[in-house]
Amino acid sequence: MRKFDYDLFVIGAGSGGVRAARVAAGYGARVGVCESSRVGGTCVIRGCVPKKLFSYAAHFAEEFEDAAGYGWEVGETSFSWARLIANKDREIDRLNRVYLALLSDADVKLYPVHGKLLDSHQVQLGEDIVSAEKILIATGGRPWTPEISGIEHGITSDEAFYLKTLPERVIVVGGGFIACEFAGIFNGLGSGVVQVYRGEQILRGFDHDVRDTLAGEMTEKGIDIRLYTNVTELIRTTGGQITAKLDDGSELQADTVMFATGRVPNVQNLGLRAAGVHAMPGGMIPVDEYSRTNLPSVFAVGDVTSRVNLTPVALMEGHAFADSEFGGNPRPADHDFIPSAVFSHPPVATVGVTEKDAATHYGEVEIYKSEFTPMKHTLSGRREKTMMKLIVQASSDKVVGLHVVGLDAPEIVQGFAVAVKSGLTKQQFDCTTGIHPTAAEELVTMRTPTQG
Ligand code: NDP
């Protein structure tokens, strides 16, 4: 007679939870998982995937314009928001089915209900209680909005994916990943966009050249970025529109006000306190490099933890957890040199340190920087620049930071991230032959430091 119903029970079937469940089951573990929303998690259902589809949709407007310089006569174009939403929904339904199949093919039992910890080995699932030798919390996060008067008139990215119509005028609040991405999406699709950010420049935490370049390009595309500004109140007018009061005393009118002001972990009604799982004041669950909480039988991965909130990171953490606990291959989650991208217009991608942080971590550095018009825009006539930057540790010659703003930046940096993660030197970059003509070849042909 087995002591527990399951070897592993996972709370939350998003990227991290599903990966951990499948890998553990592949090692022969008896695995159950519960999910109160749709299987697939934020990334698939209301995050990365639909966002990127929207971003593609928004890029077409510029593609049609750019075509003229190449001899094309595109003629009159029109855009159907309803069709985009319907097609996006169909794709999300397909991916949801793929995720469901992944679980059933791996013999992971799915409970489509909310799960709540009762103690360190038991989870309440509606009327049922299941027990497990190990429990993994992978409940992810959700948007957070500031408590201002009239906040109920605003939306978050969750609702932006289901708007009935494309708003004519949008205010996007925030300067982070989601705010920059949605400002680009709405602007590309034809909405008038004001982006309101409280700080000195959007994308805090990114390299200063990335921030300045992106802000300049977004402004060039028509996005009205208001820095050092906060929305203090929202008022719904009789015509159904929204008046947003700003702390500089001015007001803006909009059809939609979207808050992209950060995310918080999903820990409500999770039973953490009753089970004795420590959580930080914002709800984040602190874990060690093996994703262990303070309880030996309870683990956590993904956005619910106090680490980096990115889908591939949750996947990596979930996989490392399953290898460690069920595969006889203990290995810590590896958070060094995580590349990331902002699917803004133009996109940003980065791996390694910023110039500002470089001195703290690597001492003296050399900076290589290049700004140029991508070849595509020689004939299109579009005034959009690409910016590339390398940060090299002087003592070792290693490339410790690589930043790109411009066409195809995420595709370019994914490849170069292998080199940076592997600790390759600037000299090794230099002796790599470029692919001509590409923008990416610039990263292996920059010879003269701009400073350092
Ligand atoms: P971010 O943390 O990136 O940005 C939040 C923004 O909201 C910041 O500009 C922040 O300002 C601002 N903000 C916070 N509190 C307030 C407030 N009270 N009033 C006004 N502004 C405020 O969060 P996001 O919501 O954009 O995204 C959450 C996370 O999801 C990201 O950090 C990222 O890890 C992940 N993500 C990744 C994507 C990708 O890989 N492409 C895409 C989308 C999300 P300040 O800078 O001053 O703190």
GROMACS .gro file of C-alpha atoms in nm, residues 75-255:
model
  181
   75GLY     CA    1  -0.374   4.987  -5.266
   76GLU     CA    2  -0.627   5.049  -4.997
   77THR     CA    3  -0.596   4.830  -4.688
   78SER     CA    4  -0.838   4.765  -4.406
   79PHE     CA    5  -0.803   4.589  -4.075
   80SER     CA    6  -1.056   4.374  -3.887
   81TRP     CA    7  -0.994   4.357  -3.514
   82ALA     CA    8  -1.276   4.102  -3.483
   83ARG     CA    9  -1.104   3.871  -3.730
   84LEU     CA   10  -0.769   3.903  -3.554
   85ILE     CA   11  -0.930   3.820  -3.219
   86ALA     CA   12  -1.119   3.521  -3.363
   87ASN     CA   13  -0.810   3.382  -3.534
   88LYS     CA   14  -0.599   3.438  -3.224
   89ASP     CA   15  -0.862   3.262  -3.012
   90ARG     CA   16  -0.859   2.966  -3.249
   91GLU     CA   17  -0.481   2.938  -3.222
   92ILE     CA   18  -0.494   2.960  -2.842
   93ASP     CA   19  -0.760   2.687  -2.840
   94ARG     CA   20  -0.528   2.470  -3.050
   95LEU     CA   21  -0.235   2.526  -2.817
   96ASN     CA   22  -0.456   2.457  -2.516
   97ARG     CA   23  -0.546   2.121  -2.672
   98VAL     CA   24  -0.176   2.053  -2.735
   99TYR     CA   25  -0.101   2.116  -2.368
  100LEU     CA   26  -0.391   1.892  -2.259
  101ALA     CA   27  -0.259   1.617  -2.487
  102LEU     CA   28   0.093   1.659  -2.349
  103LEU     CA   29  -0.040   1.590  -2.000
  104SER     CA   30  -0.258   1.295  -2.093
  105ASP     CA   31   0.012   1.141  -2.316
  106ALA     CA   32   0.246   1.157  -2.017
  107ASP     CA   33  -0.019   0.991  -1.796
  108VAL     CA   34  -0.046   1.299  -1.577
  109LYS     CA   35  -0.391   1.321  -1.418
  110LEU     CA   36  -0.548   1.667  -1.456
  111TYR     CA   37  -0.788   1.815  -1.201
  112PRO     CA   38  -0.955   2.124  -1.355
  113VAL     CA   39  -1.007   2.294  -1.019
  114HIS     CA   40  -0.834   2.528  -0.777
  115GLY     CA   41  -0.585   2.358  -0.548
  116LYS     CA   42  -0.517   2.459  -0.190
  117LEU     CA   43  -0.244   2.327   0.037
  118LEU     CA   44  -0.376   2.168   0.355
  119ASP     CA   45  -0.035   2.073   0.488
  120SER     CA   46   0.303   1.977   0.347
  121HIS     CA   47   0.167   1.666   0.173
  122GLN     CA   48  -0.202   1.728   0.108
  123VAL     CA   49  -0.391   1.942  -0.143
  124GLN     CA   50  -0.761   2.025  -0.131
  125LEU     CA   51  -0.929   2.004  -0.473
  126GLY     CA   52  -1.290   2.111  -0.433
  127GLU     CA   53  -1.451   1.829  -0.234
  128ASP     CA   54  -1.150   1.601  -0.280
  129ILE     CA   55  -0.821   1.579  -0.100
  130VAL     CA   56  -0.514   1.424  -0.259
  131SER     CA   57  -0.184   1.347  -0.097
  132ALA     CA   58   0.160   1.356  -0.255
  133GLU     CA   59   0.513   1.287  -0.146
  134LYS     CA   60   0.621   1.611  -0.313
  135ILE     CA   61   0.421   1.916  -0.405
  136LEU     CA   62   0.522   2.175  -0.666
  137ILE     CA   63   0.365   2.521  -0.659
  138ALA     CA   64   0.361   2.667  -1.010
  139THR     CA   65   0.069   2.907  -0.992
  140GLY     CA   66   0.233   3.195  -1.181
  141GLY     CA   67   0.126   3.555  -1.146
  142ARG     CA   68  -0.137   3.806  -1.244
  143PRO     CA   69  -0.143   4.176  -1.332
  144TRP     CA   70  -0.119   4.428  -1.051
  145THR     CA   71  -0.276   4.774  -1.070
  146PRO     CA   72  -0.229   5.075  -0.841
  147GLU     CA   73  -0.517   5.175  -0.614
  148ILE     CA   74  -0.631   5.497  -0.776
  149SER     CA   75  -0.981   5.635  -0.792
  150GLY     CA   76  -1.169   5.488  -1.089
  151ILE     CA   77  -0.920   5.207  -1.145
  152GLU     CA   78  -1.217   4.982  -1.232
  153HIS     CA   79  -1.243   5.174  -1.563
  154GLY     CA   80  -0.896   5.060  -1.660
  155ILE     CA   81  -0.793   4.725  -1.803
  156THR     CA   82  -0.481   4.509  -1.791
  157SER     CA   83  -0.320   4.289  -2.056
  158ASP     CA   84  -0.563   4.012  -1.954
  159GLU     CA   85  -0.857   4.210  -2.092
  160ALA     CA   86  -0.664   4.367  -2.381
  161PHE     CA   87  -0.664   4.028  -2.552
  162TYR     CA   88  -1.045   4.024  -2.555
  163LEU     CA   89  -1.146   4.385  -2.629
  164LYS     CA   90  -1.461   4.396  -2.842
  165THR     CA   91  -1.329   4.674  -3.063
  166LEU     CA   92  -0.995   4.833  -3.136
  167PRO     CA   93  -0.985   5.152  -2.927
  168GLU     CA   94  -0.925   5.475  -3.116
  169ARG     CA   95  -0.730   5.627  -2.829
  170VAL     CA   96  -0.538   5.426  -2.572
  171ILE     CA   97  -0.343   5.527  -2.267
  172VAL     CA   98  -0.085   5.268  -2.167
  173VAL     CA   99   0.043   5.310  -1.812
  174GLY     CA  100   0.389   5.175  -1.729
  175GLY     CA  101   0.731   5.158  -1.890
  176GLY     CA  102   0.812   4.789  -1.865
  177PHE     CA  103   0.790   4.489  -2.100
  178ILE     CA  104   0.413   4.478  -2.133
  179ALA     CA  105   0.360   4.854  -2.158
  180CYS     CA  106   0.618   4.893  -2.436
  181GLU     CA  107   0.487   4.591  -2.624
  182PHE     CA  108   0.123   4.699  -2.614
  183ALA     CA  109   0.204   5.062  -2.695
  184GLY     CA  110   0.365   4.931  -3.015
  185ILE     CA  111   0.078   4.695  -3.089
  186PHE     CA  112  -0.199   4.953  -3.049
  187ASN     CA  113  -0.001   5.217  -3.236
  188GLY     CA  114   0.072   4.980  -3.524
  189LEU     CA  115  -0.292   4.883  -3.551
  190GLY     CA  116  -0.393   5.247  -3.579
  191SER     CA  117  -0.490   5.357  -3.228
  192GLY     CA  118  -0.359   5.686  -3.095
  193VAL     CA  119  -0.130   5.591  -2.805
  194VAL     CA  120  -0.010   5.788  -2.505
  195GLN     CA  121   0.232   5.594  -2.283
  196VAL     CA  122   0.248   5.732  -1.932
  197TYR     CA  123   0.556   5.636  -1.731
  198ARG     CA  124   0.653   5.755  -1.384
  199GLY     CA  125   1.030   5.736  -1.429
  200GLU     CA  126   1.305   5.911  -1.624
  201GLN     CA  127   1.303   5.667  -1.917
  202ILE     CA  128   1.108   5.355  -2.020
  203LEU     CA  129   1.252   5.004  -1.965
  204ARG     CA  130   1.418   5.061  -1.630
  205GLY     CA  131   1.689   4.800  -1.575
  206PHE     CA  132   1.786   4.784  -1.942
  207ASP     CA  133   2.102   4.939  -2.086
  208HIS     CA  134   2.069   5.317  -2.118
  209ASP     CA  135   2.140   5.312  -2.491
  210VAL     CA  136   1.865   5.053  -2.538
  211ARG     CA  137   1.621   5.267  -2.341
  212ASP     CA  138   1.702   5.588  -2.524
  213THR     CA  139   1.703   5.424  -2.867
  214LEU     CA  140   1.371   5.251  -2.813
  215ALA     CA  141   1.204   5.561  -2.671
  216GLY     CA  142   1.327   5.761  -2.971
  217GLU     CA  143   1.200   5.504  -3.221
  218MET     CA  144   0.864   5.467  -3.049
  219THR     CA  145   0.823   5.844  -3.049
  220GLU     CA  146   0.919   5.855  -3.418
  221LYS     CA  147   0.638   5.605  -3.484
  222GLY     CA  148   0.389   5.836  -3.320
  223ILE     CA  149   0.365   5.713  -2.961
  224ASP     CA  150   0.336   6.003  -2.719
  225ILE     CA  151   0.559   5.902  -2.426
  226ARG     CA  152   0.502   6.109  -2.112
  227LEU     CA  153   0.787   6.062  -1.864
  228TYR     CA  154   0.784   6.151  -1.495
  229THR     CA  155   0.406   6.124  -1.510
  230ASN     CA  156   0.144   5.927  -1.316
  231VAL     CA  157  -0.225   5.868  -1.374
  232THR     CA  158  -0.401   5.975  -1.055
  233GLU     CA  159  -0.767   5.920  -1.137
  234LEU     CA  160  -0.994   5.770  -1.403
  235ILE     CA  161  -1.342   5.908  -1.468
  236ARG     CA  162  -1.590   5.741  -1.700
  237THR     CA  163  -1.771   6.010  -1.900
  238THR     CA  164  -2.131   5.989  -2.016
  239GLY     CA  165  -2.020   5.912  -2.372
  240GLY     CA  166  -1.847   5.596  -2.245
  241GLN     CA  167  -1.502   5.743  -2.278
  242ILE     CA  168  -1.249   5.777  -2.000
  243THR     CA  169  -1.088   6.090  -1.866
  244ALA     CA  170  -0.749   6.021  -1.710
  245LYS     CA  171  -0.619   6.280  -1.469
  246LEU     CA  172  -0.241   6.309  -1.459
  247ASP     CA  173  -0.026   6.431  -1.173
  248ASP     CA  174   0.108   6.718  -1.384
  249GLY     CA  175  -0.243   6.864  -1.365
  250SER     CA  176  -0.338   6.775  -1.722
  251GLU     CA  177  -0.609   6.539  -1.845
  252LEU     CA  178  -0.623   6.289  -2.129
  253GLN     CA  179  -0.928   6.141  -2.302
  254ALA     CA  180  -0.923   5.779  -2.410
  255ASP     CA  181  -1.141   5.483  -2.502
   0.00000   0.00000   0.00000
